[in-house]
Short mmCIF file of C-alpha atoms in Angstrom, two decimals:
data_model
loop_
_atom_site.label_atom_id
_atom_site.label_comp_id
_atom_site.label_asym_id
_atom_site.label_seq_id
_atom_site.Cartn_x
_atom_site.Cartn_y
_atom_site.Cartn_z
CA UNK A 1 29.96 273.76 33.08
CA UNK A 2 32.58 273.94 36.16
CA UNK A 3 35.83 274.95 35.93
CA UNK A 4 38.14 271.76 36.62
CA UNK A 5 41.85 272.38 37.92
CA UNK A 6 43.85 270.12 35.68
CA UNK A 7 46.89 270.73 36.84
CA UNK A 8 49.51 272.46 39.40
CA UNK A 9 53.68 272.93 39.86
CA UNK A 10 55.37 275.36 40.80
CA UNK A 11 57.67 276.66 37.32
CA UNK A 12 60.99 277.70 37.71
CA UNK A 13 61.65 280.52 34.67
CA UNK A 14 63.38 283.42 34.83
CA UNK A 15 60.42 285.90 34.01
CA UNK A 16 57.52 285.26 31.93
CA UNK A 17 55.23 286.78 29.69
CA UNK A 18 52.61 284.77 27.73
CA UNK A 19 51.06 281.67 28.75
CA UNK A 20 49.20 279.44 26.21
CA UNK A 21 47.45 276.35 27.05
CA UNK A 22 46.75 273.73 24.23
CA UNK A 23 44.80 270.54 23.95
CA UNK A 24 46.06 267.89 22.20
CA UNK A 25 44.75 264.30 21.03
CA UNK A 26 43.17 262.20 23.74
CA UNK A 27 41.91 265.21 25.64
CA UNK A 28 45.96 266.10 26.81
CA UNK A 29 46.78 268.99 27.56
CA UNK A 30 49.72 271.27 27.28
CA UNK A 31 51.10 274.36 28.50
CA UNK A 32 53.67 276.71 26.26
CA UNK A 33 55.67 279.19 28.40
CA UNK A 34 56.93 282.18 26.48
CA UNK A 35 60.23 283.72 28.58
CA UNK A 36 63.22 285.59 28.92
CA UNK A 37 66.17 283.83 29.93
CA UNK A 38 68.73 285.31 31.92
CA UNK A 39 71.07 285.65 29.28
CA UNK A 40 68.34 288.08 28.00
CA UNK A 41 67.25 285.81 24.76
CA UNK A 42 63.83 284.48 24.49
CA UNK A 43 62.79 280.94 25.02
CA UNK A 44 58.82 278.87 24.42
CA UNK A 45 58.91 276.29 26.92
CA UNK A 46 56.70 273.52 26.52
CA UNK A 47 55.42 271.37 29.82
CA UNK A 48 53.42 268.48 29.74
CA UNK A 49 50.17 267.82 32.47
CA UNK A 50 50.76 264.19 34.06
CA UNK A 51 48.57 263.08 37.41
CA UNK A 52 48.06 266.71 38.11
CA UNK A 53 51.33 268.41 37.46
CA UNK A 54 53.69 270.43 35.36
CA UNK A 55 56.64 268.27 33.56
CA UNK A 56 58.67 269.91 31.46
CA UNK A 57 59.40 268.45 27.62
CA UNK A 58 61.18 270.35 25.61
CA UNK A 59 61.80 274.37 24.60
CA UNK A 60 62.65 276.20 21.71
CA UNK A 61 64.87 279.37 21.33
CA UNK A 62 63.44 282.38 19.79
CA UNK A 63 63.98 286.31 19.72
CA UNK A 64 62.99 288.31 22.71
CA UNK A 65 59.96 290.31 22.63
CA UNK A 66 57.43 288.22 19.91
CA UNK A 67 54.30 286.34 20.73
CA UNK A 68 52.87 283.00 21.04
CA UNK A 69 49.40 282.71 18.78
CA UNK A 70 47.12 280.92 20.44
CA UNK A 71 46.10 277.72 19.13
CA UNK A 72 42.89 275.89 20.31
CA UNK A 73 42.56 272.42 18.25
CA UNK A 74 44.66 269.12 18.23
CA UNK A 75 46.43 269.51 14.97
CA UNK A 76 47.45 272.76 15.47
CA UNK A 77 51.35 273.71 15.55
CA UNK A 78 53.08 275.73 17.92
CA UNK A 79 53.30 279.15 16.30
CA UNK A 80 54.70 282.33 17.26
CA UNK A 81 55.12 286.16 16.12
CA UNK A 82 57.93 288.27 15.67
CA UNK A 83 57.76 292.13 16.44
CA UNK A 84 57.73 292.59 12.72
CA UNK A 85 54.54 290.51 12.16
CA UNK A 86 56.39 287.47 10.67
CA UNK A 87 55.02 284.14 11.12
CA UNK A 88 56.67 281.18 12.40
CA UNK A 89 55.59 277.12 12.65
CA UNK A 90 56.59 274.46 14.58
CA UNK A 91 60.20 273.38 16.67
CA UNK A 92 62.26 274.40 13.86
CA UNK A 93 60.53 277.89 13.74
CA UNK A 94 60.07 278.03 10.13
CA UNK A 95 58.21 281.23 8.56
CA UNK A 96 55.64 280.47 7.14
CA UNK A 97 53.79 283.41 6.81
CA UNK A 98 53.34 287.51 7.75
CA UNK A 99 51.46 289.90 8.95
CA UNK A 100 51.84 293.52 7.72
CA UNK A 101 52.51 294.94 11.29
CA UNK A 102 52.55 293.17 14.86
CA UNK A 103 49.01 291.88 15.79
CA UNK A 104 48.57 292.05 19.24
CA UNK A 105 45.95 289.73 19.25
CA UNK A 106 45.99 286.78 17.02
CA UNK A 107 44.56 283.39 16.58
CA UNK A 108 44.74 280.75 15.02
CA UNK A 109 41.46 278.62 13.78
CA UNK A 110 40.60 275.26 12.48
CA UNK A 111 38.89 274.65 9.37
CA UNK A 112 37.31 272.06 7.11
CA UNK A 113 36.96 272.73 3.30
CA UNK A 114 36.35 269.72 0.81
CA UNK A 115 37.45 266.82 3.56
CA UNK A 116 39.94 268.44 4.20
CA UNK A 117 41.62 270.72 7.89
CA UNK A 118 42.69 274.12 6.57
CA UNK A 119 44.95 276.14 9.61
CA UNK A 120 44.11 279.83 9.20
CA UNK A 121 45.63 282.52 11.12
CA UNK A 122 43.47 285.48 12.45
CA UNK A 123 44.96 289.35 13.63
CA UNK A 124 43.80 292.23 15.25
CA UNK A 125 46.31 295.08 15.31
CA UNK A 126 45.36 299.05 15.53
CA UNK A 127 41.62 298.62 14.18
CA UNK A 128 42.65 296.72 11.41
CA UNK A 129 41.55 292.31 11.36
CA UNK A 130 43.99 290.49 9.27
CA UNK A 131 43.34 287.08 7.91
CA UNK A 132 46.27 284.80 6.44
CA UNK A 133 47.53 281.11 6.28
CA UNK A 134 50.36 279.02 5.37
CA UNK A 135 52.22 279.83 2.70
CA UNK A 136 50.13 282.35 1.62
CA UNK A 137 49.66 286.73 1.73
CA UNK A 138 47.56 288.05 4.45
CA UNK A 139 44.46 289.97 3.99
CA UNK A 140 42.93 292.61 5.09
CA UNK A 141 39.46 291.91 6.18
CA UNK A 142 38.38 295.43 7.68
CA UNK A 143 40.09 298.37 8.57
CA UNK A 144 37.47 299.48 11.01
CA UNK A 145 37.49 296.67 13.51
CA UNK A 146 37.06 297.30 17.70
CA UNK A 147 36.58 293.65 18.80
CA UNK A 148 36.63 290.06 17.39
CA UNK A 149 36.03 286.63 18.39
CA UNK A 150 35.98 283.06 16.25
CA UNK A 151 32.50 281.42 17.34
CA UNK A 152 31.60 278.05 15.69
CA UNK A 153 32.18 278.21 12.30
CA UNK A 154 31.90 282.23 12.29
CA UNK A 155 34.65 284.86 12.32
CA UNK A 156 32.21 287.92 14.69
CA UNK A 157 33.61 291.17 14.80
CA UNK A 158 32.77 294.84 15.47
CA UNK A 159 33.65 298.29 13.63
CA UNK A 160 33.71 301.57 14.15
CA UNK A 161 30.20 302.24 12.12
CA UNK A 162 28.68 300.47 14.61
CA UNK A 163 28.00 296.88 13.70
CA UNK A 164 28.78 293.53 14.45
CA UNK A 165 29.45 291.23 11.39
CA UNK A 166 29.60 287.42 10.75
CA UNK A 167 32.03 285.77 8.56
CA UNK A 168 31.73 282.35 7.41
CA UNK A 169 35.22 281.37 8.15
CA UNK A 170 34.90 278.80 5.21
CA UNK A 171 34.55 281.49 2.68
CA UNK A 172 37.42 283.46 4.11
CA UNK A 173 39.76 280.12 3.43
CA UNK A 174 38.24 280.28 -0.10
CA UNK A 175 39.28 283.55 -0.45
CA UNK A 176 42.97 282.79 1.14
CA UNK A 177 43.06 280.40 -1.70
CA UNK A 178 43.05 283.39 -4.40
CA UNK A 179 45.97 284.77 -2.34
CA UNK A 180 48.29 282.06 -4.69
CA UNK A 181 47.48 283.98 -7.66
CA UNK A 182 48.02 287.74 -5.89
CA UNK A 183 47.14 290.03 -3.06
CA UNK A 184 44.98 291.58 -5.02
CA UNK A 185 42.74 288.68 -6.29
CA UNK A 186 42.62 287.30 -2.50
CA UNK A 187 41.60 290.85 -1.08
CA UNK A 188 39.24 291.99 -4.20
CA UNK A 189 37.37 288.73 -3.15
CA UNK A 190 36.81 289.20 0.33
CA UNK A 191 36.19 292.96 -0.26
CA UNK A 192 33.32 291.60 -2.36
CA UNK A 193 31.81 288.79 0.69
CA UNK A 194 31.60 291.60 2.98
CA UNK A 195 29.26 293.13 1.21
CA UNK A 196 26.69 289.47 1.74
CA UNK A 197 28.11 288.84 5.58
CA UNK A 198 25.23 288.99 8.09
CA UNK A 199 25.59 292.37 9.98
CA UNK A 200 23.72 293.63 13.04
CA UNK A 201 23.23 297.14 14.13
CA UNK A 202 24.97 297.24 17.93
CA UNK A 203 25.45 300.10 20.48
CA UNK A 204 28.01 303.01 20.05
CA UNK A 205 31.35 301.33 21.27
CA UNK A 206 30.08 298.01 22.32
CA UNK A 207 32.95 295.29 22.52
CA UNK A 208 32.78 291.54 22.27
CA UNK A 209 33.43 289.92 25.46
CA UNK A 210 32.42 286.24 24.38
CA UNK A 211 29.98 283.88 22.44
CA UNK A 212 28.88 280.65 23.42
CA UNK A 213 28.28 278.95 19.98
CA UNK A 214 25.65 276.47 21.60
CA UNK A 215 24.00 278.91 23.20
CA UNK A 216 23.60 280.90 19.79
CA UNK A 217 24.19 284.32 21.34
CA UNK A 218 27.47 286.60 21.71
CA UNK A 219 27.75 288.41 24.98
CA UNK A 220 28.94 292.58 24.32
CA UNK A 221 30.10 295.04 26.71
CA UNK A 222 28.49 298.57 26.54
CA UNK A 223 30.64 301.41 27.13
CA UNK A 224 28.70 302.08 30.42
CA UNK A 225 30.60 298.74 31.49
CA UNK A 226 27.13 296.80 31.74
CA UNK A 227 26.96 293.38 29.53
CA UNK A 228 24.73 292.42 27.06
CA UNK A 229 23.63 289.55 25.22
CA UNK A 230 21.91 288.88 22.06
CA UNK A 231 21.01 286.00 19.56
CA UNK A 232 22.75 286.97 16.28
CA UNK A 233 20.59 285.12 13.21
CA UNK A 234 23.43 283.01 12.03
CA UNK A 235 24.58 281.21 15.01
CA UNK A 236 20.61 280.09 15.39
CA UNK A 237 21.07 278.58 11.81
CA UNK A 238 23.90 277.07 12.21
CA UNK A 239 22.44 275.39 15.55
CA UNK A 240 19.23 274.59 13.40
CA UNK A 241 20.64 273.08 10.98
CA UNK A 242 23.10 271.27 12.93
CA UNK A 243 20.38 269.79 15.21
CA UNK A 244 18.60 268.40 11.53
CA UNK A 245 21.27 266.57 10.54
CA UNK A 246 21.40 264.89 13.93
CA UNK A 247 17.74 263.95 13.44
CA UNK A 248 16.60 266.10 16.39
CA UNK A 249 13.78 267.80 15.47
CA UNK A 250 12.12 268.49 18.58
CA UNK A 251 15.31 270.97 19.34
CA UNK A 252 15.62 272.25 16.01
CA UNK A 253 11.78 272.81 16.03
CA UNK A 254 11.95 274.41 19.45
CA UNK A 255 14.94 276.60 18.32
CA UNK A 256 12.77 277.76 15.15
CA UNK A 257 9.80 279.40 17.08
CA UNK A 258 12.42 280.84 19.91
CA UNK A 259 14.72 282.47 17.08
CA UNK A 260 11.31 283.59 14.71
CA UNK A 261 13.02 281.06 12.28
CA UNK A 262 10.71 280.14 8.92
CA UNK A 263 9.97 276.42 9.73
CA UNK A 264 10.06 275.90 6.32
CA UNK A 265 13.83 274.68 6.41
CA UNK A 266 12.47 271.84 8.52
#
């Protein structure tokens, strides 16, 4: 695939910081600005692409120094973080939720459970991945984390002991779900799906750069700087078995004897 320019203005803001660029229904896209004003407060401007350019539509004031979480799928509101880790939704900028500490990286992920299009958050702050959604506590997935990435339906990250791991993010909203009835249930439970999560043994400080769900493979970066990529076992699955219930057996054959898959599952 090629990149393709979308858009181009020239933005008139008195010094930004974060950029975040959203798609919304019928393949629009948007572009959220987070700046300081020269006042000194914070502002998220919003701009809107039409024939190839910039128009502004709207902006919300916020407190200086927080950060927009990125947000990748149509339904998805505008959120943003405070210094302090606190969650906030939409124009208004209601909280809706916190994280224990400021995740410098953080994003937010789509998911369906029962029918129905669950909005989880995901954070990455000093080693440690957080996990949390509306409403509800957030959860400590790992303590040991280096790297992470949201791939598919898969949550891939690496640790400290040398690993990379795969979590189903459906099981992780399952386990937000527990967070109604206390921390402890939420975290006890997801404490307890680590332990079935698909890991791979990886190189000594190895880092994810990207993963190309398609493609079934995750791309790492070795501490020598030199990239490589392999073909974790889920991803392959979830390819197989996505290519079966399209009725496309030639590919999902195919993809079997590349990935040493049992063919039984066809």
């Amino acid at each position: 695939m090629n990149p393709e320019l979308i858009g181009t203005s020239q933005v008139d803001l008195y010094l930004p910081t974060q950029i975040s660029l959203c798609q919304g229904a019928e393949c629009s896209w948007s572009v959220r600005v987070l700046h300081q004003l020269a006042e000194g407060d914070g502002e998220i401007a919003e701009f809107g692409i039409e024939k190839g350019e910039l128009k502004r539509i709207g902006g919300i004031k916020c407190e200086l120094n927080g950060q927009l979480i990125s947000t990748i799928v149509d339904s998805a509101p505008l959120l943003w973080q405070s210094r302090q880790g606190a969650i906030f939704e939409g124009e208004t900028l209601s909280k809706i939720s916190a994280f224990p500490e400021f995740c410098f990286s953080s994003q937010s992920v789509s998911v369906v459970l029962d029918g129905k299009i669950v909005h989880i958050i995901v954070g990455f702050a000093n080693t440690k991945l957080y996990v949390t959604a509306t409403g509800q506590k957030s959860v400590l997935v790992s303590p040991i984390v280096t790297s992470f990435i949201v791939s598919g339906t898969f949550l891939i990250y690496t640790t400290s002991a040398h690993e990379s791991v795969y979590a189903p993010l459906q099981e992780i909203v399952q386990a937000l779900a527990k967070s109604d009835e206390g921390e402890q249930d939420a975290t006890t439970q997801i404490a307890s799906c680590v332990a079935g999560w698909e890991k791979r043994r990886i190189e000594r400080g190895s880092r994810i750069v990207t993963a190309i769900p398609s493609a079934m493979n995750v791309v790492l970066q070795m501490p020598r700087g030199n990239l490589e990529t392999i073909y974790p076992r889920p991803l392959a699955l979830e390819v197989i078995r996505s290519n079966i219930a399209r009725l496309e057996y030639g590919r999902a054959f195919s993809d079997c004897r590349k990935h040493r898959v049992d063919l039984s599952m066809l």
